[in-house]
Amino acid sequence: MSATQLPTEIAPAARLLTAAEFHRLADVPPEVEWFANLSNPNTRRVYENAIRDFMGFTGIARPEEFRTVTRAHIIAWRDELARRGLGGSTIRHRLASLASLFEYLCEKNAVTHNPVKGVERPKTESGEGKTPAIGDHQARELLAAPDKDTIKSKRDRAILSTLLFHALRREELCKLKVKDFRHARKGVPHLKVSGKGGKTRCVPLHPGTHALIHDYLDSAQHGTDENGALFRPVRNNRTGRHDAAITADGVYKLVRAYSAALGFEIGAHALRATAATNALNHQADIAKVQEWLGHANIATTRIYDYRHTRPEDSPTFKVSY
């Protein structure tokens, strides 16, 4: 090969990794790679708790020791979690976290099989969600609760309406930017939502919510900040900044405060359950609701489907003598 055929050399100044750093990264175990590749902080926290618990139970000290784990180790850990009094849902989540690690190790040919597969998991306590949905009259009361002509009340009305008409997770609401409110499809305003797993979905925007967000932005005066947070704290005494997004904890406390004042204290997730249940009760197609909620599995959507338990649909009321 002549010199003119050689690939262009990289200038020394352009190299960001030193030779030592390059070789260190090449030697990173796949177990560490798997965890480093988890981008969602909530997922990282949940998986880290599960893996740390398993390592403590088995005495694993080095990543490579995961490759000697057998199904017997998994079963023993599952039984220990049950002895500690952990609920079935928690145990299933911890097993799922461990299964995710071993799936990655299988892909990297670090292990021959996933030892979590075939391990019996605790049965679900119920096919229904544990988060209670509120009634229609309570939802209307909640929407009307922020009744002052202030920026905070206008923001809170817009937030409550966004949650109740679009079934967003509170983290999804906090991620919304001003530009995410500007989308339209076939002339219909849409909300661009960044969901779990980096998935994005566009949800048609309810006309009432659209008007409330407009009213809030006009008063808060950040409607031209396209890349800025849509919903922001009214006050931020710690930093003095007003351009940061409202936090998930802030949304939770907001819903908690208004609902408690009305006599039914709930969290923000109850509004997601309410929206899903209401849509299904009004004959929305369950596959469309699954897409609307951003669920990967329709079985998760079914926990909000209470139509089979409605007293008015019971055969009791079909009997006529």
Coordinates of C-alpha atoms in Angstrom, one line a residue:
M1 CA 0.0 0.0 0.0
S2 CA 1.4 3.4 -1.0
A3 CA 1.5 6.3 1.4
T4 CA -1.2 8.0 -0.6
Q5 CA -3.6 5.1 0.2
L6 CA -3.1 5.3 3.9
P7 CA -6.0 6.6 5.9
T8 CA -5.7 10.2 7.1
E9 CA -3.9 10.4 10.4
I10 CA -5.6 11.9 13.4
A11 CA -3.8 14.9 14.8
P12 CA -2.5 14.2 18.3
A13 CA -4.4 17.2 19.6
A14 CA -7.7 15.8 18.3
R15 CA -7.4 12.6 20.4
L16 CA -9.6 12.9 23.5
L17 CA -8.7 9.6 25.1
T18 CA -5.1 8.8 26.2
A19 CA -3.7 5.4 25.3
A20 CA -4.1 4.2 28.9
E21 CA -7.8 5.4 29.0
F22 CA -8.5 3.6 25.7
H23 CA -7.2 0.3 27.0
R24 CA -9.0 0.7 30.3
L25 CA -12.3 1.2 28.5
A26 CA -11.6 -1.9 26.3
D27 CA -11.2 -3.9 29.5
V28 CA -14.5 -2.8 31.1
P29 CA -16.5 -5.9 32.1
P30 CA -19.9 -6.3 30.4
E31 CA -21.6 -6.2 33.8
V32 CA -20.4 -2.7 34.3
E33 CA -21.2 -1.8 30.7
W34 CA -24.8 -2.8 31.2
F35 CA -25.3 -0.5 34.2
A36 CA -23.4 2.4 32.6
N37 CA -25.8 2.1 29.6
L38 CA -28.9 2.8 31.7
S39 CA -29.7 6.4 30.9
N40 CA -32.9 6.9 32.9
P41 CA -32.0 7.9 36.5
N42 CA -35.1 6.3 37.9
T43 CA -34.3 3.0 36.2
R44 CA -30.7 3.2 37.3
R45 CA -31.8 3.7 40.9
V46 CA -34.2 0.8 40.9
Y47 CA -31.8 -1.6 39.1
E48 CA -28.9 -0.5 41.4
N49 CA -31.0 -1.3 44.5
A50 CA -31.9 -4.8 43.1
I51 CA -28.3 -5.7 42.0
R52 CA -26.8 -4.4 45.3
D53 CA -29.3 -6.5 47.3
F54 CA -28.4 -9.6 45.2
M55 CA -24.7 -9.0 45.6
G56 CA -25.1 -8.6 49.4
F57 CA -27.1 -11.9 49.6
T58 CA -24.7 -13.9 47.5
G59 CA -21.4 -12.3 48.6
I60 CA -20.5 -11.2 45.0
A61 CA -17.7 -8.7 45.2
R62 CA -16.5 -8.5 41.6
P63 CA -18.5 -8.1 38.3
E64 CA -17.1 -11.3 36.8
E65 CA -18.6 -13.4 39.6
F66 CA -22.1 -12.9 38.1
R67 CA -21.0 -15.4 35.5
T68 CA -21.1 -18.3 38.1
V69 CA -24.6 -17.5 39.2
T70 CA -27.1 -20.4 38.8
R71 CA -30.9 -20.7 39.0
A72 CA -30.5 -22.1 42.5
H73 CA -28.9 -18.7 43.6
I74 CA -31.9 -16.8 42.1
I75 CA -34.5 -19.0 43.8
A76 CA -32.7 -18.7 47.2
W77 CA -32.7 -14.9 46.8
R78 CA -36.3 -14.8 45.8
D79 CA -37.3 -16.8 48.9
E80 CA -35.2 -14.6 51.1
L81 CA -36.9 -11.5 49.7
A82 CA -40.3 -13.1 50.6
R83 CA -39.1 -13.9 54.1
R84 CA -38.2 -10.3 54.6
G85 CA -41.8 -9.4 53.9
L86 CA -41.4 -7.7 50.6
G87 CA -44.5 -7.6 48.4
G88 CA -45.0 -9.7 45.3
S89 CA -44.7 -6.6 43.1
T90 CA -41.4 -5.6 44.6
I91 CA -40.0 -9.1 44.3
R92 CA -41.0 -9.3 40.6
H93 CA -39.4 -6.0 39.9
R94 CA -36.1 -7.1 41.5
L95 CA -36.1 -10.3 39.5
A96 CA -36.8 -8.4 36.4
S97 CA -33.8 -6.1 37.1
L98 CA -31.5 -9.1 37.5
A99 CA -33.0 -10.7 34.4
S100 CA -32.1 -7.6 32.4
L101 CA -28.5 -7.9 33.5
F102 CA -28.2 -11.5 32.4
E103 CA -29.9 -10.8 29.1
Y104 CA -27.1 -8.4 28.4
L105 CA -24.5 -10.9 29.4
C106 CA -26.1 -13.4 27.1
E107 CA -25.8 -10.9 24.2
K108 CA -22.1 -10.4 25.0
N109 CA -21.5 -14.2 25.2
A110 CA -20.3 -13.7 28.8
V111 CA -22.8 -16.4 30.0
T112 CA -24.6 -19.2 28.1
H113 CA -28.1 -18.6 29.5
N114 CA -30.2 -16.4 31.7
P115 CA -30.5 -18.1 35.1
V116 CA -33.5 -15.9 36.0
K117 CA -35.6 -17.5 33.2
G118 CA -37.8 -20.2 34.5
V119 CA -37.7 -19.0 38.1
E120 CA -41.3 -18.7 39.3
R121 CA -42.3 -15.2 40.3
P122 CA -44.9 -14.2 42.9
K123 CA -48.4 -14.0 41.4
T124 CA -50.0 -10.6 41.1
E125 CA -52.3 -9.7 43.9
S126 CA -54.9 -8.4 41.6
G127 CA -55.4 -7.6 37.9
E128 CA -56.4 -4.1 38.9
G129 CA -54.2 -1.1 39.7
K130 CA -53.6 -0.1 43.3
T131 CA -53.7 3.6 42.5
P132 CA -57.3 4.7 43.1
A133 CA -59.1 6.7 40.4
I134 CA -61.3 9.6 41.6
G135 CA -64.9 10.2 40.5
D136 CA -65.9 12.6 37.7
H137 CA -67.4 15.1 40.2
Q138 CA -64.1 15.1 42.2
A139 CA -62.1 15.6 39.0
R140 CA -64.3 18.6 38.2
E141 CA -63.8 20.0 41.7
L142 CA -60.0 19.6 41.4
L143 CA -59.9 21.4 38.0
A144 CA -61.7 24.3 39.5
A145 CA -59.7 24.4 42.8
P146 CA -57.0 26.9 41.7
D147 CA -59.5 29.8 41.5
K148 CA -57.3 32.9 41.9
D149 CA -56.2 35.3 39.1
T150 CA -52.5 34.7 39.8
I151 CA -49.7 33.1 37.8
K152 CA -49.6 30.2 40.3
S153 CA -53.3 29.5 40.0
K154 CA -53.1 29.7 36.2
R155 CA -50.1 27.4 36.1
D156 CA -51.8 24.9 38.5
R157 CA -55.0 24.9 36.5
A158 CA -53.0 24.1 33.4
I159 CA -51.0 21.4 35.1
L160 CA -54.1 19.7 36.6
S161 CA -55.9 19.9 33.2
T162 CA -52.8 18.4 31.4
L163 CA -52.7 15.5 33.9
L164 CA -56.5 14.8 33.9
F165 CA -57.0 15.0 30.1
H166 CA -53.8 13.5 28.8
A167 CA -52.8 10.9 31.5
L168 CA -49.2 12.0 31.7
R169 CA -46.8 10.7 34.2
R170 CA -45.5 13.5 36.4
E171 CA -42.0 13.0 35.1
E172 CA -43.3 13.4 31.6
L173 CA -45.1 16.6 32.5
C174 CA -41.9 18.0 34.1
K175 CA -39.9 17.3 30.8
L176 CA -42.3 19.3 28.6
K177 CA -40.7 22.3 26.9
V178 CA -42.6 25.3 25.4
K179 CA -42.0 23.9 21.9
D180 CA -43.6 20.6 22.8
F181 CA -46.9 22.5 23.2
R182 CA -46.6 24.0 19.6
H183 CA -47.1 20.8 17.6
A184 CA -50.0 20.2 15.3
R185 CA -51.1 17.3 13.1
K186 CA -53.8 17.8 10.5
G187 CA -54.5 21.2 12.1
V188 CA -55.1 19.7 15.5
P189 CA -52.8 20.9 18.3
H190 CA -50.7 18.1 19.8
L191 CA -48.5 17.7 22.9
K192 CA -45.1 16.0 22.3
V193 CA -44.4 13.8 25.3
S194 CA -41.0 12.2 26.2
G195 CA -41.9 9.0 27.8
K196 CA -40.2 6.0 29.4
G197 CA -37.3 4.4 27.6
G198 CA -36.6 7.4 25.5
K199 CA -39.8 6.9 23.6
T200 CA -41.7 9.9 22.3
R201 CA -45.4 10.1 21.6
C202 CA -47.7 12.9 20.3
V203 CA -51.0 13.3 22.1
P204 CA -53.9 15.4 20.8
L205 CA -54.2 18.4 23.0
H206 CA -57.6 18.9 24.7
P207 CA -59.1 22.4 23.7
G208 CA -59.6 23.3 27.4
T209 CA -56.1 22.4 28.3
H210 CA -54.8 24.3 25.3
A211 CA -56.5 27.5 26.4
L212 CA -55.3 27.1 30.0
I213 CA -51.7 26.7 28.9
H214 CA -52.0 29.7 26.6
D215 CA -53.4 31.8 29.5
Y216 CA -50.6 30.6 31.8
L217 CA -47.8 31.4 29.3
D218 CA -49.3 34.9 28.6
S219 CA -49.1 35.6 32.4
A220 CA -45.8 33.9 33.1
Q221 CA -44.2 35.6 29.9
H222 CA -42.0 32.7 28.9
G223 CA -44.0 31.6 25.8
T224 CA -41.2 32.7 23.5
D225 CA -38.6 30.5 25.2
E226 CA -39.1 27.6 22.9
N227 CA -36.4 25.4 24.5
G228 CA -37.3 26.3 28.0
A229 CA -39.4 24.4 30.5
L230 CA -43.2 24.7 29.9
F231 CA -44.2 24.4 33.6
R232 CA -41.9 26.3 36.0
P233 CA -41.8 27.0 39.7
V234 CA -43.4 30.4 40.6
R235 CA -40.7 30.9 43.2
N236 CA -37.3 29.2 43.7
N237 CA -35.8 30.6 46.9
R238 CA -32.8 28.2 46.7
T239 CA -31.4 29.3 43.4
G240 CA -33.4 32.4 42.5
R241 CA -33.9 31.0 39.0
H242 CA -37.3 31.0 37.3
D243 CA -36.4 29.1 34.1
A244 CA -36.0 25.6 35.6
A245 CA -38.8 23.1 35.2
I246 CA -41.1 22.2 38.1
T247 CA -39.9 19.0 39.8
A248 CA -41.8 15.7 40.0
D249 CA -42.0 16.3 43.8
G250 CA -43.4 19.7 43.2
V251 CA -46.2 18.2 41.0
Y252 CA -46.9 15.6 43.6
K253 CA -47.2 18.2 46.4
L254 CA -49.4 20.4 44.2
V255 CA -51.9 17.6 43.5
R256 CA -51.8 16.5 47.2
A257 CA -52.5 20.0 48.5
Y258 CA -55.5 20.8 46.3
S259 CA -57.1 17.3 46.7
A260 CA -56.6 17.4 50.5
A261 CA -58.3 20.8 50.7
L262 CA -61.3 19.1 48.8
G263 CA -61.4 16.2 51.3
F264 CA -59.8 13.4 49.2
E265 CA -56.0 13.4 49.5
I266 CA -54.4 11.7 46.4
G267 CA -51.1 11.8 44.6
A268 CA -50.4 12.8 41.0
H269 CA -50.5 9.2 39.7
A270 CA -54.1 9.0 40.7
L271 CA -54.9 11.6 37.9
R272 CA -53.3 9.3 35.3
A273 CA -55.4 6.4 36.6
T274 CA -58.5 8.6 36.6
A275 CA -57.9 9.7 32.9
A276 CA -57.3 6.1 31.8
T277 CA -60.3 4.7 33.6
N278 CA -62.5 7.5 32.4
A279 CA -61.5 7.0 28.8
L280 CA -62.1 3.3 29.0
N281 CA -65.5 3.8 30.7
H282 CA -66.5 6.0 27.8
Q283 CA -65.8 3.3 25.2
A284 CA -62.2 4.3 24.2
D285 CA -60.5 1.4 22.4
I286 CA -58.0 -0.2 24.9
A287 CA -55.3 -0.4 22.2
K288 CA -55.6 3.3 21.6
V289 CA -55.5 3.9 25.4
Q290 CA -52.3 1.8 25.6
E291 CA -50.7 4.0 23.0
W292 CA -52.0 7.1 24.7
L293 CA -50.5 6.1 28.0
G294 CA -47.2 5.1 26.5
H295 CA -47.4 1.5 27.8
A296 CA -45.2 -1.1 26.2
N297 CA -47.6 -3.9 27.1
I298 CA -51.4 -3.9 26.9
A299 CA -51.5 -5.9 30.1
T300 CA -50.4 -2.8 32.0
T301 CA -53.2 -0.8 30.4
R302 CA -55.8 -3.4 31.6
I303 CA -55.2 -2.6 35.2
Y304 CA -57.1 0.6 34.6
D305 CA -60.1 -1.2 33.0
Y306 CA -62.7 -1.6 35.7
R307 CA -65.6 -2.1 33.3
H308 CA -66.0 -5.8 34.3
T309 CA -66.4 -4.8 38.0
R310 CA -69.1 -2.1 37.6
P311 CA -72.0 -2.9 40.0
E312 CA -74.5 -1.7 37.4
D313 CA -73.3 -4.3 34.9
S314 CA -73.8 -7.2 37.4
P315 CA -76.2 -10.0 36.5
T316 CA -77.8 -9.2 39.9
F317 CA -79.6 -6.2 38.2
K318 CA -80.6 -8.3 35.2
V319 CA -82.7 -10.6 37.2
S320 CA -86.4 -9.8 37.0
Y321 CA -89.3 -11.6 38.8

